[in-house]
């Protein structure tokens, strides 16, 4: 069981069987956790664990919990427009103590766009 938070931040990545692919996401998770008072868990859409379903089943069924899902995607493709919302709907039906909010993907956030502009500018400096 996950230590019972009233609110939980889940970073959602696509997933890969390749552990090297997973490493940057683990680093992102650690850095976000260091700045958050909320517990932070890294979840994957497919190919590795934990999934959103795995996280949901580990939460104590006797206490309510809000889960904020922050997709570590650049854009909202089919997964974020269809698959994840359907999965969230099913999880909320299966686990009525959970409220799951899907946030927009990080790639559309103005701060990430600005960071990418700065990365591109750094290319000129090298």
XYZ file of C-alpha atoms in Angstrom:
126
model
C 0.000 0.000 0.000
C 1.079 3.539 -0.752
C 1.375 5.695 2.379
C -2.021 7.300 2.372
C -1.809 10.843 1.054
C -4.864 13.010 0.597
C -3.321 14.212 -2.637
C -0.763 12.621 -4.926
C 1.128 13.864 -7.981
C 1.606 11.243 -10.688
C 4.016 11.998 -13.513
C 2.868 9.992 -16.513
C 5.387 8.961 -19.170
C 4.824 6.767 -22.203
C 6.972 3.835 -21.122
C 9.722 1.657 -22.559
C 11.324 -1.652 -21.686
C 14.722 0.029 -22.053
C 16.059 1.016 -18.597
C 18.253 3.713 -20.223
C 15.093 5.348 -21.609
C 13.597 5.360 -18.099
C 16.602 7.041 -16.413
C 15.849 10.677 -17.417
C 12.284 10.269 -16.167
C 13.527 8.987 -12.822
C 15.758 12.058 -12.574
C 12.834 14.353 -13.423
C 10.736 12.623 -10.760
C 13.478 13.051 -8.132
C 13.904 16.741 -8.923
C 10.161 17.393 -8.828
C 9.818 15.464 -5.557
C 12.557 17.626 -4.017
C 10.427 20.724 -4.672
C 7.012 19.296 -3.704
C 5.230 18.725 -0.448
C 3.011 16.185 -2.238
C 4.192 12.627 -2.776
C 5.326 12.187 -6.385
C 5.116 8.886 -8.271
C 6.299 8.152 -11.787
C 3.859 6.041 -13.809
C 3.902 4.713 -17.350
C 1.292 4.237 -20.063
C 2.727 0.909 -21.162
C 5.725 -1.414 -21.323
C 6.891 -0.860 -17.737
C 5.514 -0.391 -14.237
C 3.903 1.129 -12.336
C 0.843 1.995 -14.399
C -1.981 4.284 -13.277
C -4.002 1.141 -12.491
C -1.218 -0.259 -10.315
C -1.000 2.992 -8.374
C -4.786 3.172 -7.927
C -5.006 -0.370 -6.551
C -2.262 0.376 -3.997
C -4.135 3.285 -2.411
C -6.055 2.520 0.754
C -9.724 2.068 -0.243
C -10.898 3.580 3.055
C -9.476 7.057 2.507
C -10.208 9.523 -0.252
C -7.344 10.709 -2.407
C -6.996 13.216 -5.219
C -4.527 12.179 -7.897
C -3.135 14.876 -10.171
C -1.792 13.304 -13.370
C 0.844 15.407 -15.118
C 1.668 13.899 -18.528
C 5.340 14.092 -19.451
C 4.387 14.367 -23.120
C 5.004 17.175 -25.601
C 1.478 17.115 -27.020
C -1.916 15.504 -26.529
C -2.090 12.693 -29.052
C -4.496 9.782 -29.022
C -3.188 8.502 -25.677
C -3.985 11.738 -23.862
C -7.178 12.542 -25.767
C -8.744 9.063 -25.584
C -6.820 6.289 -23.831
C -5.894 8.028 -20.578
C -9.290 9.736 -20.048
C -11.025 6.381 -20.594
C -8.656 4.685 -18.167
C -9.217 7.436 -15.590
C -12.989 7.077 -15.936
C -12.705 3.314 -15.376
C -10.393 3.773 -12.377
C -12.726 6.309 -10.752
C -15.610 3.853 -11.168
C -13.562 0.981 -9.773
C -12.066 3.047 -6.928
C -14.741 5.560 -5.851
C -12.483 7.011 -3.144
C -10.230 8.439 -5.882
C -10.606 11.675 -7.792
C -8.214 11.734 -10.734
C -7.483 14.945 -12.608
C -5.652 14.798 -15.933
C -3.648 17.964 -16.550
C -2.453 19.170 -19.972
C 0.843 17.710 -21.203
C 3.977 19.537 -20.079
C 4.906 20.270 -23.694
C 2.173 22.864 -24.034
C 3.100 24.722 -20.849
C 4.566 28.149 -21.603
C 7.490 27.603 -19.200
C 8.601 24.447 -20.988
C 8.273 26.155 -24.361
C 10.451 29.004 -23.046
C 13.004 26.490 -21.717
C 13.179 24.894 -25.173
C 13.746 28.316 -26.737
C 16.671 28.795 -24.338
C 18.071 25.343 -25.168
C 17.938 26.219 -28.868
C 19.697 29.534 -28.179
C 22.416 27.641 -26.293
C 23.160 25.722 -29.498
C 24.361 28.976 -31.060
C 26.724 29.569 -28.128
C 28.540 26.251 -28.607
